[in-house]
Each structure stands twice: as C-alpha cells, then as structure tokens.
CSV table of C-alpha atoms in Angstrom, one decimal:
chain,number,residue,atom,x,y,z
A,1,MET,CA,127.6,-81.8,-31.9
A,2,LEU,CA,125.9,-78.5,-32.5
A,3,ILE,CA,126.3,-75.0,-31.0
A,4,ILE,CA,123.7,-72.3,-30.9
A,5,GLY,CA,125.6,-69.2,-30.0
A,6,ASN,CA,126.2,-65.5,-30.4
A,7,GLY,CA,123.2,-64.6,-28.3
A,8,ARG,CA,121.9,-63.5,-24.9
A,9,VAL,CA,121.4,-66.7,-23.0
A,10,ILE,CA,118.6,-67.0,-20.5
A,11,THR,CA,119.1,-70.4,-18.9
A,12,ARG,CA,116.4,-70.5,-16.1
A,13,ASP,CA,119.2,-72.2,-14.1
A,14,GLU,CA,119.6,-70.4,-10.8
A,15,ALA,CA,123.3,-71.4,-10.7
A,16,ALA,CA,124.1,-69.5,-13.9
A,17,PRO,CA,121.0,-67.6,-15.0
A,18,TYR,CA,122.4,-65.3,-17.7
A,19,LEU,CA,125.2,-65.0,-20.2
A,20,PRO,CA,125.2,-61.7,-22.2
A,21,GLU,CA,127.2,-63.2,-25.0
A,22,GLY,CA,126.9,-67.0,-24.9
A,23,GLY,CA,125.8,-70.2,-26.4
A,24,VAL,CA,124.6,-73.7,-25.9
A,25,ALA,CA,126.5,-76.8,-27.0
A,26,VAL,CA,124.2,-79.8,-27.8
A,27,GLU,CA,125.2,-83.4,-28.2
A,28,GLY,CA,122.5,-85.9,-29.1
A,29,GLU,CA,119.3,-85.1,-27.3
A,30,LEU,CA,121.0,-83.4,-24.3
A,31,ILE,CA,122.7,-80.1,-23.6
A,32,ARG,CA,126.4,-80.7,-23.2
A,33,GLU,CA,127.5,-77.3,-22.0
A,34,VAL,CA,126.5,-73.6,-21.7
A,35,GLY,CA,129.1,-70.9,-21.9
A,36,PRO,CA,130.6,-68.0,-23.8
A,37,THR,CA,130.3,-68.6,-27.6
A,38,ALA,CA,134.0,-68.2,-28.3
A,39,ALA,CA,135.0,-70.7,-25.6
A,40,LEU,CA,132.4,-73.3,-26.9
A,41,ARG,CA,133.6,-72.9,-30.5
A,42,ALA,CA,137.2,-73.3,-29.4
A,43,LYS,CA,136.4,-76.4,-27.3
A,44,TYR,CA,134.3,-78.0,-30.0
A,45,PRO,CA,135.9,-76.9,-33.3
A,46,GLY,CA,134.0,-79.6,-35.3
A,47,ALA,CA,130.6,-78.6,-34.1
A,48,GLU,CA,128.0,-77.2,-36.5
A,49,PHE,CA,127.4,-73.5,-35.5
A,50,ILE,CA,124.0,-71.9,-35.5
A,51,ASP,CA,124.2,-68.1,-35.3
A,52,ALA,CA,121.6,-66.5,-33.0
A,53,ARG,CA,122.7,-63.1,-34.4
A,54,GLY,CA,122.4,-61.4,-31.0
A,55,GLY,CA,118.9,-62.8,-30.3
A,56,VAL,CA,117.8,-64.4,-27.0
A,57,ILE,CA,118.6,-68.1,-26.5
A,58,MET,CA,116.3,-69.7,-24.0
A,59,PRO,CA,114.6,-72.9,-23.1
A,60,GLY,CA,111.7,-74.0,-25.3
A,61,LEU,CA,108.2,-73.1,-24.1
A,62,ILE,CA,105.7,-75.5,-22.8
A,63,ASN,CA,101.9,-75.5,-23.3
A,64,ALA,CA,100.3,-77.4,-20.4
A,65,HIS,CA,96.8,-77.7,-21.9
A,66,THR,CA,95.7,-77.5,-25.5
A,67,HIS,CA,93.3,-79.2,-28.0
A,68,ILE,CA,94.7,-80.4,-31.3
A,69,TYR,CA,91.2,-81.2,-32.5
A,70,SER,CA,90.5,-77.5,-32.9
A,71,GLY,CA,93.4,-77.1,-35.4
A,72,LEU,CA,91.1,-76.7,-38.4
A,73,ALA,CA,88.8,-74.1,-36.9
A,74,ARG,CA,90.7,-70.9,-37.6
A,75,GLY,CA,88.3,-68.5,-39.4
A,76,LEU,CA,85.4,-71.0,-39.2
A,77,SER,CA,81.8,-69.7,-38.7
A,78,ILE,CA,79.1,-72.4,-38.4
A,79,ARG,CA,75.8,-71.2,-39.8
A,80,GLY,CA,73.2,-70.5,-37.1
A,81,HIS,CA,75.7,-70.8,-34.2
A,82,ASP,CA,75.0,-67.9,-31.8
A,83,PRO,CA,75.9,-69.1,-28.3
A,84,HIS,CA,74.5,-67.5,-25.2
A,85,THR,CA,75.8,-70.0,-22.7
A,86,PHE,CA,79.0,-72.0,-22.3
A,87,TYR,CA,77.2,-75.2,-23.0
A,88,GLN,CA,76.0,-73.8,-26.3
A,89,VAL,CA,79.6,-72.9,-27.1
A,90,LEU,CA,80.6,-76.5,-26.5
A,91,ASP,CA,77.7,-78.2,-28.2
A,92,GLY,CA,77.4,-75.9,-31.2
A,93,MET,CA,81.1,-75.4,-32.0
A,94,TRP,CA,83.6,-77.7,-30.4
A,95,TRP,CA,81.6,-80.9,-30.1
A,96,ASN,CA,80.2,-80.2,-33.5
A,97,ILE,CA,83.7,-80.1,-34.9
A,98,ASP,CA,84.9,-83.2,-33.2
A,99,ARG,CA,81.8,-85.1,-34.3
A,100,HIS,CA,83.0,-84.6,-37.9
A,101,LEU,CA,86.7,-85.5,-37.4
A,102,ASP,CA,87.9,-88.7,-39.0
A,103,LEU,CA,91.5,-89.9,-38.7
A,104,GLU,CA,92.7,-87.8,-41.6
A,105,GLY,CA,91.0,-84.7,-40.0
A,106,THR,CA,92.8,-85.6,-36.7
A,107,ARG,CA,96.1,-85.9,-38.5
A,108,ALA,CA,95.6,-82.6,-40.3
A,109,SER,CA,94.7,-80.9,-37.0
A,110,ALA,CA,97.9,-82.2,-35.5
A,111,TYR,CA,100.0,-80.9,-38.4
A,112,ALA,CA,98.4,-77.5,-38.0
A,113,THR,CA,98.9,-77.3,-34.3
A,114,ILE,CA,102.4,-78.6,-34.3
A,115,LEU,CA,103.5,-76.3,-37.1
A,116,GLU,CA,102.2,-73.3,-35.2
A,117,CYS,CA,103.8,-74.5,-31.9
A,118,ILE,CA,107.3,-74.9,-33.6
A,119,LYS,CA,107.0,-71.4,-35.1
A,120,ASN,CA,106.3,-69.9,-31.7
A,121,GLY,CA,109.1,-71.7,-29.8
A,122,VAL,CA,106.8,-74.2,-28.1
A,123,THR,CA,108.6,-77.5,-27.7
A,124,THR,CA,106.2,-79.5,-25.5
A,125,ILE,CA,102.5,-79.8,-25.4
A,126,PHE,CA,99.9,-81.6,-23.2
A,127,ASP,CA,97.0,-82.3,-25.5
A,128,HIS,CA,93.5,-83.3,-24.7
A,129,HIS,CA,92.0,-84.8,-27.9
A,130,ALA,CA,88.4,-85.5,-29.1
A,131,SER,CA,87.3,-86.9,-32.5
A,132,TYR,CA,84.0,-88.6,-31.9
A,133,TRP,CA,83.4,-89.4,-35.6
A,134,GLU,CA,86.4,-91.7,-35.5
A,135,ILE,CA,87.9,-92.5,-32.1
A,136,THR,CA,89.8,-95.8,-32.4
A,137,GLY,CA,93.4,-95.1,-33.5
A,138,SER,CA,93.2,-91.3,-33.0
A,139,LEU,CA,95.8,-91.1,-30.3
A,140,PHE,CA,98.1,-93.2,-32.4
A,141,ALA,CA,97.5,-90.9,-35.3
A,142,LEU,CA,98.5,-87.9,-33.2
A,143,ARG,CA,101.5,-89.8,-32.0
A,144,ASP,CA,102.7,-90.5,-35.5
A,145,VAL,CA,102.4,-86.8,-36.5
A,146,ALA,CA,104.2,-85.7,-33.4
A,147,LYS,CA,107.0,-88.1,-34.1
A,148,GLU,CA,107.2,-87.0,-37.7
A,149,MET,CA,107.3,-83.4,-36.8
A,150,GLY,CA,109.6,-83.8,-33.8
A,151,MET,CA,107.2,-82.5,-31.1
A,152,ARG,CA,107.3,-83.5,-27.5
A,153,ALA,CA,103.8,-84.4,-26.5
A,154,GLY,CA,101.6,-85.8,-23.7
A,155,LEU,CA,98.4,-87.2,-25.3
A,156,CYS,CA,95.0,-88.4,-24.1
A,157,TYR,CA,91.5,-88.9,-25.3
A,158,GLU,CA,88.5,-86.9,-23.9
A,159,VAL,CA,86.1,-89.5,-22.4
A,160,SER,CA,82.5,-88.3,-22.4
A,161,GLU,CA,79.0,-89.7,-22.4
A,162,ARG,CA,77.8,-86.8,-24.5
A,163,ASP,CA,77.4,-88.9,-27.7
A,164,GLY,CA,76.3,-92.1,-25.9
A,165,LEU,CA,77.8,-95.0,-24.0
A,166,LYS,CA,79.1,-96.8,-27.0
A,167,LYS,CA,81.4,-94.0,-28.1
A,168,CYS,CA,82.2,-93.3,-24.4
A,169,ASP,CA,83.5,-96.9,-24.1
A,170,GLU,CA,85.5,-96.5,-27.3
A,171,ALA,CA,87.1,-93.4,-25.8
A,172,ILE,CA,88.1,-95.4,-22.7
A,173,GLU,CA,89.5,-98.2,-24.8
A,174,GLU,CA,91.6,-95.7,-26.8
A,175,ASN,CA,93.0,-94.2,-23.7
A,176,ALA,CA,93.8,-97.6,-22.3
A,177,ALA,CA,95.5,-98.9,-25.4
A,178,PHE,CA,97.6,-95.8,-25.8
A,179,ALA,CA,98.6,-95.7,-22.1
A,180,LYS,CA,99.7,-99.3,-22.4
A,181,TRP,CA,101.8,-98.5,-25.5
A,182,ALA,CA,103.4,-95.5,-23.7
A,183,ALA,CA,104.2,-97.5,-20.6
A,184,ALA,CA,106.0,-100.1,-22.7
A,185,GLU,CA,107.7,-97.4,-24.8
A,186,LYS,CA,109.0,-95.3,-21.9
A,187,SER,CA,109.8,-92.4,-24.2
A,188,ASP,CA,110.7,-88.8,-23.1
A,189,MET,CA,109.1,-87.6,-26.3
A,190,ILE,CA,105.6,-89.1,-26.3
A,191,SER,CA,103.7,-89.8,-23.1
A,192,ALA,CA,100.2,-90.8,-22.2
A,193,MET,CA,97.5,-89.5,-19.8
A,194,PHE,CA,94.0,-90.8,-19.4
A,195,GLY,CA,91.6,-88.1,-20.5
A,196,GLY,CA,88.1,-87.1,-19.5
A,197,HIS,CA,85.9,-84.2,-20.6
A,198,ALA,CA,84.0,-82.6,-17.7
A,199,LEU,CA,82.3,-84.1,-14.7
A,200,PHE,CA,78.8,-83.2,-16.0
A,201,THR,CA,79.4,-85.5,-19.0
A,202,ILE,CA,80.9,-88.4,-17.0
A,203,SER,CA,78.8,-90.6,-14.7
A,204,ASP,CA,80.1,-92.5,-11.7
A,205,ALA,CA,79.8,-95.7,-13.7
A,206,THR,CA,82.1,-94.2,-16.4
A,207,PHE,CA,84.6,-93.0,-13.8
A,208,GLU,CA,84.7,-96.5,-12.4
A,209,LYS,CA,85.4,-97.8,-16.0
A,210,MET,CA,88.1,-95.2,-16.5
A,211,ALA,CA,89.9,-96.1,-13.2
A,212,LYS,CA,89.7,-99.8,-14.0
A,213,ALA,CA,91.0,-99.4,-17.5
A,214,ASN,CA,93.8,-97.1,-16.5
A,215,ASP,CA,94.8,-99.5,-13.6
A,216,GLY,CA,97.5,-97.1,-12.4
A,217,LEU,CA,99.2,-96.8,-15.8
A,218,THR,CA,99.3,-93.0,-15.8
A,219,GLY,CA,97.6,-89.8,-14.5
A,220,PHE,CA,94.4,-88.3,-15.6
A,221,HIS,CA,93.8,-85.1,-17.6
A,222,ILE,CA,90.3,-83.8,-17.1
A,223,HIS,CA,88.3,-80.6,-17.3
A,224,VAL,CA,87.1,-79.5,-13.9
A,225,CYS,CA,84.7,-76.6,-13.1
A,226,GLU,CA,85.4,-74.7,-16.3
A,227,GLY,CA,81.9,-73.3,-15.8
A,228,SER,CA,79.3,-73.6,-13.1
A,229,THR,CA,77.7,-76.8,-14.6
A,230,ASP,CA,80.1,-79.2,-13.0
A,231,ARG,CA,79.3,-77.7,-9.6
A,232,THR,CA,75.5,-77.8,-10.0
A,233,ASP,CA,75.5,-81.2,-11.7
A,234,SER,CA,77.6,-82.8,-8.9
A,235,TRP,CA,75.3,-81.5,-6.2
A,236,ASP,CA,72.0,-82.2,-8.0
A,237,ARG,CA,72.9,-85.7,-9.2
A,238,TYR,CA,75.4,-87.0,-6.6
A,239,GLY,CA,75.0,-84.8,-3.5
A,240,MET,CA,78.7,-83.9,-3.4
A,241,ARG,CA,81.3,-81.4,-4.6
A,242,PRO,CA,83.1,-82.0,-7.9
A,243,ILE,CA,86.5,-82.6,-6.2
A,244,ASP,CA,84.8,-85.2,-3.9
A,245,ARG,CA,83.7,-87.1,-6.9
A,246,LEU,CA,87.2,-87.1,-8.3
A,247,LYS,CA,88.6,-88.2,-5.0
A,248,ILE,CA,86.3,-91.2,-4.4
A,249,HIS,CA,87.1,-92.5,-7.9
A,250,GLY,CA,90.9,-92.2,-7.5
A,251,ILE,CA,91.3,-89.5,-10.1
A,252,LEU,CA,93.4,-87.1,-8.0
A,253,GLY,CA,97.1,-87.5,-7.6
A,254,PRO,CA,100.6,-86.1,-8.5
A,255,LYS,CA,100.4,-87.2,-12.2
A,256,THR,CA,96.8,-85.8,-12.8
A,257,ILE,CA,96.1,-82.5,-14.4
A,258,LEU,CA,92.9,-80.6,-13.7
A,259,GLY,CA,92.1,-78.1,-16.5
A,260,HIS,CA,90.6,-74.7,-15.8
A,261,CYS,CA,89.5,-75.1,-12.2
A,262,ILE,CA,87.4,-71.9,-12.0
A,263,GLU,CA,84.4,-72.7,-9.9
A,264,LEU,CA,86.3,-74.3,-6.9
A,265,THR,CA,85.9,-73.6,-3.2
A,266,ASP,CA,88.8,-73.2,-0.7
A,267,ASP,CA,88.2,-76.6,0.7
A,268,GLU,CA,88.4,-78.2,-2.7
A,269,LEU,CA,91.6,-76.4,-3.4
A,270,ASP,CA,92.9,-77.8,-0.1
A,271,GLU,CA,92.1,-81.3,-1.3
A,272,ILE,CA,93.9,-80.7,-4.5
A,273,ALA,CA,96.9,-79.5,-2.6
A,274,ALA,CA,96.8,-82.4,-0.2
A,275,THR,CA,96.8,-84.9,-3.1
A,276,ASP,CA,99.6,-83.0,-5.0
A,277,THR,CA,97.3,-82.8,-8.0
A,278,MET,CA,98.3,-80.4,-10.8
A,279,CYS,CA,96.1,-77.6,-12.2
A,280,VAL,CA,96.3,-75.6,-15.4
A,281,THR,CA,94.7,-72.3,-16.1
A,282,ASN,CA,93.8,-71.1,-19.7
A,283,PRO,CA,93.2,-67.3,-19.4
A,284,GLU,CA,92.2,-66.3,-23.0
A,285,SER,CA,89.9,-69.3,-23.5
A,286,ASN,CA,88.1,-68.6,-20.2
A,287,MET,CA,87.7,-65.0,-21.1
A,288,GLY,CA,86.4,-65.8,-24.5
A,289,ASN,CA,83.9,-68.2,-23.1
A,290,ALA,CA,82.9,-65.8,-20.4
A,291,VAL,CA,83.2,-68.5,-17.7
A,292,GLY,CA,85.4,-66.6,-15.1
A,293,VAL,CA,88.9,-66.4,-13.8
A,294,ALA,CA,90.8,-69.3,-12.1
A,295,PRO,CA,91.8,-68.6,-8.5
A,296,VAL,CA,95.5,-68.8,-9.4
A,297,LEU,CA,96.7,-66.6,-6.5
A,298,LYS,CA,95.0,-68.9,-4.0
A,299,MET,CA,96.4,-71.9,-5.7
A,300,PHE,CA,99.9,-70.6,-5.2
A,301,GLU,CA,99.1,-69.7,-1.6
A,302,LYS,CA,98.0,-73.3,-1.0
A,303,GLY,CA,101.1,-74.8,-2.7
A,304,ILE,CA,99.3,-76.3,-5.7
A,305,LEU,CA,101.5,-76.9,-8.8
A,306,VAL,CA,99.6,-74.8,-11.3
A,307,GLY,CA,100.7,-74.4,-14.9
A,308,LEU,CA,99.7,-72.2,-17.9
A,309,GLY,CA,97.9,-73.5,-21.0
A,310,THR,CA,96.0,-72.0,-23.9
A,311,ASP,CA,93.1,-74.4,-24.4
A,312,ALA,CA,94.1,-73.9,-28.1
A,313,TYR,CA,93.0,-70.3,-28.1
A,314,THR,CA,96.5,-69.5,-29.3
A,315,HIS,CA,99.8,-71.3,-29.7
A,316,ASP,CA,101.8,-68.3,-28.5
A,317,MET,CA,102.6,-69.0,-24.9
A,318,LEU,CA,104.0,-65.5,-24.4
A,319,GLU,CA,100.6,-64.1,-25.5
A,320,SER,CA,98.9,-66.3,-22.9
A,321,LEU,CA,101.4,-65.1,-20.3
A,322,LYS,CA,100.6,-61.4,-20.9
A,323,VAL,CA,96.9,-62.1,-20.6
A,324,GLU,CA,97.2,-64.2,-17.5
A,325,LEU,CA,99.0,-61.4,-15.7
A,326,ILE,CA,96.5,-58.7,-16.5
A,327,ILE,CA,93.3,-60.8,-15.9
A,328,GLN,CA,94.6,-61.8,-12.4
A,329,ARG,CA,95.2,-58.1,-11.6
A,330,HIS,CA,91.9,-57.1,-13.1
A,331,HIS,CA,90.1,-59.8,-11.2
A,332,ALA,CA,91.8,-58.9,-7.9
A,333,ARG,CA,91.5,-55.1,-8.6
A,334,LEU,CA,95.1,-54.9,-7.5
A,335,PRO,CA,97.9,-53.7,-9.8
A,336,ASN,CA,100.7,-55.3,-7.8
A,337,VAL,CA,99.7,-59.0,-7.9
A,338,GLY,CA,100.2,-61.9,-10.3
A,339,TRP,CA,103.6,-61.2,-11.6
A,340,MET,CA,105.5,-64.0,-9.9
A,341,GLU,CA,102.6,-66.4,-10.3
A,342,SER,CA,102.2,-65.8,-14.0
A,343,THR,CA,105.9,-66.0,-14.9
A,344,GLY,CA,106.3,-68.8,-12.5
A,345,MET,CA,103.7,-70.9,-14.2
A,346,LEU,CA,105.2,-70.6,-17.7
A,347,PHE,CA,108.9,-70.6,-16.9
A,348,GLN,CA,109.1,-73.0,-13.9
A,349,ASN,CA,105.8,-74.9,-13.2
A,350,ASN,CA,105.1,-76.1,-16.7
A,351,ALA,CA,108.5,-77.7,-16.7
A,352,LYS,CA,107.9,-79.3,-13.3
A,353,MET,CA,104.7,-80.8,-14.7
A,354,VAL,CA,106.4,-82.3,-17.7
A,355,GLU,CA,109.1,-83.7,-15.5
A,356,ARG,CA,106.5,-85.9,-13.8
A,357,TYR,CA,106.3,-87.7,-17.1
A,358,ILE,CA,109.9,-87.8,-18.3
A,359,SER,CA,113.2,-88.9,-17.0
A,360,ARG,CA,115.4,-85.8,-17.5
A,361,PRO,CA,115.3,-82.1,-16.7
A,362,ILE,CA,113.5,-79.8,-19.1
A,363,GLY,CA,112.8,-76.1,-19.3
A,364,VAL,CA,116.3,-75.2,-18.4
A,365,LEU,CA,119.6,-74.7,-20.3
A,366,LYS,CA,122.2,-76.6,-18.3
A,367,PRO,CA,124.4,-79.7,-18.8
A,368,GLY,CA,122.3,-82.9,-18.8
A,369,ALA,CA,119.0,-81.3,-19.5
A,370,LEU,CA,116.9,-82.2,-22.6
A,371,ALA,CA,118.0,-80.0,-25.5
A,372,ASP,CA,114.7,-78.0,-26.1
A,373,VAL,CA,115.9,-74.6,-27.2
A,374,ALA,CA,114.3,-71.5,-28.8
A,375,VAL,CA,115.9,-68.4,-30.2
A,376,PHE,CA,114.0,-65.1,-30.3
A,377,ASP,CA,114.8,-62.2,-32.5
A,378,TYR,CA,114.7,-59.6,-29.8
A,379,ALA,CA,117.0,-56.6,-29.6
A,380,PRO,CA,116.4,-54.7,-26.3
A,381,PHE,CA,116.7,-50.9,-26.2
A,382,THR,CA,116.7,-50.9,-22.4
A,383,PRO,CA,118.9,-52.8,-20.0
A,384,PHE,CA,118.5,-56.6,-20.2
A,385,SER,CA,119.6,-59.4,-17.9
A,386,ASP,CA,118.2,-62.2,-15.7
A,387,ALA,CA,117.1,-59.5,-13.2
A,388,ASN,CA,114.5,-58.1,-15.6
A,389,VAL,CA,114.0,-60.6,-18.4
A,390,ASP,CA,110.5,-61.4,-17.4
A,391,GLY,CA,109.5,-57.8,-17.9
A,392,HIS,CA,111.0,-58.0,-21.4
A,393,MET,CA,109.1,-61.2,-22.0
A,394,ILE,CA,105.8,-59.7,-21.0
A,395,PHE,CA,106.1,-56.2,-22.6
A,396,GLY,CA,108.5,-56.9,-25.5
A,397,PHE,CA,108.4,-60.5,-26.7
A,398,GLN,CA,106.0,-62.2,-29.1
A,399,GLY,CA,105.9,-65.8,-30.2
A,400,ARG,CA,106.4,-64.9,-33.8
A,401,MET,CA,109.8,-63.4,-32.9
A,402,CYS,CA,111.1,-67.0,-32.7
A,403,THR,CA,113.7,-67.7,-35.3
A,404,HIS,CA,115.0,-71.2,-34.3
A,405,THR,CA,113.4,-74.1,-32.5
A,406,MET,CA,115.2,-77.2,-31.3
A,407,ILE,CA,113.4,-80.2,-29.7
A,408,ASN,CA,115.3,-83.1,-28.2
A,409,GLY,CA,118.5,-82.0,-29.9
A,410,LYS,CA,117.0,-81.7,-33.4
A,411,LEU,CA,116.8,-78.3,-35.1
A,412,LEU,CA,113.3,-78.1,-36.5
A,413,TYR,CA,113.1,-74.4,-37.3
A,414,LYS,CA,116.1,-72.5,-38.6
A,415,ASP,CA,116.1,-68.8,-39.6
A,416,ARG,CA,112.2,-68.9,-39.6
A,417,LYS,CA,112.1,-71.9,-42.0
A,418,LEU,CA,110.9,-75.4,-41.1
A,419,VAL,CA,113.7,-77.9,-41.8
A,420,ALA,CA,111.9,-81.0,-40.6
A,421,CYS,CA,109.2,-81.1,-43.2
A,422,ASP,CA,108.0,-79.7,-46.5
A,423,GLU,CA,105.8,-76.9,-45.1
A,424,ALA,CA,104.0,-76.3,-48.4
A,425,ALA,CA,103.0,-79.9,-48.7
A,426,VAL,CA,101.9,-80.1,-45.1
A,427,THR,CA,99.9,-76.9,-45.4
A,428,GLU,CA,98.2,-78.2,-48.6
A,429,ARG,CA,97.2,-81.3,-46.6
A,430,ILE,CA,95.8,-79.2,-43.8
A,431,TYR,CA,93.9,-77.0,-46.1
A,432,ALA,CA,92.3,-80.0,-47.9
A,433,ALA,CA,91.1,-81.4,-44.6
A,434,ALA,CA,89.8,-78.1,-43.4
A,435,ASP,CA,87.9,-77.4,-46.6
A,436,ARG,CA,86.2,-80.8,-46.3
A,437,LEU,CA,85.4,-80.3,-42.6
A,438,TRP,CA,83.9,-76.8,-43.2
A,439,ARG,CA,81.7,-78.1,-46.0
A,440,GLU,CA,80.4,-80.8,-43.7
A,441,LEU,CA,79.7,-78.3,-41.0
A,442,ASN,CA,77.9,-75.9,-43.4
A,443,PRO,CA,76.2,-78.2,-45.9
C-alpha cells in the first residue's frame, strides 16, 4: 500500500472532482481510495507515504500518437537537407533516420522517449514505429524497453511500400507477430495495433495483405491525409477518396486510430463518425511541417472520438494542449472556440481511446481505476479548483513541473529522480546509439 498525499487532487471524476488537501491510496496496480490525506493515513497506517508538498496530484497524461523512432533526432542536422515540401521532410529526414535504425538504435530510441515521457508525467503512449534497416523483432524490442521502464504502451509497425515490397512484407509480418503475442498476453500494460504509414505509400494489394494478416486481431493505426498527397494519390490512382479506400479494405472501426486527418471532407468525416473510428490531431508537428490544421471543431460536432498526440514533436502533453487551443482559434479566427475541445481531447478522450484496449478505467483518480498518477509542482497564486483547473493547466503548467510519476501502481519518478532505472547508464547508452546514427547520416 502507498499513499500519495498532501496535495491538491484533481481526479477527473465527475462524482468527486477536487480535494483541496487530499491524497490517493494505491494498492497493487489499482487506486484503492481517494480522500483527505489525514483520513487516508489514519485508515492505512502501514502505507508508504509520498509527500506531494502541496503540489497538484492528477491522473497521468496520455499521448495518443507519437514516434519512438525519432528519439535520437534531437539537435540533428542532416547535411544537404533543405526541404521545401512535406514529402521532402519525410524522405530527407524521417525516412532517412529509420533506414539507419537497427535493433539497438530502436531500443535506444525507446529509452530516450520513455525517459522524457516519465519526466513529463506521461504514463501511456500510442506509438507508431518504423526502422526499415532492421524490421523483424523491432516491436518486441520496444516492448522489452517499455516493460523494463514501466511504460504503458500501444505499439505498431509502420507498413509502407516506400522501400520496396520485401521490406513492406516484413513490416506486415512484424505487426502480425506482435498482434498475436499481445492477443495471447491480454495485458493492460502493452497492447498491439496494426500500423500503416500513409495511403500514398500503401497499394490496394498491401491493404489486402494487412487486413488478412491482422484477421481481426486488433485495430489499425495509420496516417491519413496528413498532407494533400493522400487525397491526390487516391483520386489519381484509384478514383476514390482516401476514406473510401480505408472503408473497402476494412480498416475503419472503433479500435482504429487515424492520425492527423487534415485534408478530409465533411462526407469523409461523416464516414469516420458512422464507423466509430478514432482520430488524433498533432498540432505542433502539423505546424512545423506546414501541412495545415485538423478540423477538430467539426470532428467534435460530428461525434468523432478525437484525441491529442504530439507526433514526437514534444513529449510534453501540456505544451501540445496549449498549441492545440491557439491554432484552432487562429484557424477559425474566433477567440472563443476550442477550449472544451482541446481540454476534452487530453483529459477525457485520450483516456477513452486507451480504454478501448485495456480492461480497467484510466485517466481518472477513483477506486478501481488503474493507478497512473502524476504530481506537479504548481503553487497557484490565484483561486484554484475543479472549476478553473484547465485554465491553470493551459496558462500555468508545464510538463517539467512533474515531480512524481506512477504507472500501474509503481512509482517510477520520485522527487524528480528516476527510481526505476540507472538514468546515467541509460543516457550513456542512448548517446552512444545517437552518435553512431548521426555519423551514418553524415558520413
């Protein structure tokens, strides 16, 4: 038994949303009770006590779309890379990186990503992996690092024909093998999806192979209309809209995530809603790649379950939240829209998406929910409660204010120190892999 207490508790539980001086009692992987700190300590006198020191105790954050394989790219400049189009960004930077990732590079990327997530209070990630230098075993390598570090993760491999059909088939096989493992494992910590890059890199024949290999084991996780190329390619080569291609191949459905979804029509959004397919927006990445703004306001109007991701641009979900709000307002040219949608994606919808893959409640502090908890060192100098907490999150919080992170009942980060691993040794391993990768990219 463990109690995290002496803090302002934001539960995201409508029945009891806020305790000004409270705590969370954790037993095993679940939350046992939420209540006043003094009452919890009296009730469970033998419990270990973690002092939040007046900080904010809240559910761990969820990143609904990221890319572990970019974990070694921070500060990297590839000689001669000067992109003028989105395709050039992909081919010159990201595909170039993944073409040089072996299994050790994949593992190092996972360590880097997960370290950053834990330090920012992120307790669950949906990852979309690519390592076209060494495909086979890559999802299992990610699984092993996630298990070692204690991260809750949904994993898939990015099927694409961009490097030829042989590697494309290997990617399909990797997805299928991992999906079979996950189906047998039935874990709330590690789940599988069936990944695909973008429609313009996937032929109808490959979609047929993907659907056959998946055979209903899990949902798909695929990039859709991140730029205009998916739209033009679908019309020019297949005479139909991108969403129609996904529909006829059985890709849509309640366990499928469509990433980005910028260049979509109202009719296509209606089809997404009708199939209860999930979408994820990634505001900073989309702005950085100059590809546009996802129609999030329309998605909400149509009842689509849309979540918030980062596309690995950052591991700070609160940073992504701030940008999502202002880009929606900027795009609509209205200063009074986007608030409920932006906060709703991060604090409600992301949890609903994860719950389609696990057996217990998440993203909420209440008895019986999975014990994913984050503590933030935030001392408000204006009134603070459940009535205005999202305003504090947007204008006051930062991911690096996180002081404690618990995932599945295990305290991984305590007083800003990683307790689940030797950070210095892990960082040295990451650096060695990054140094080798950078030398290969700039010979």
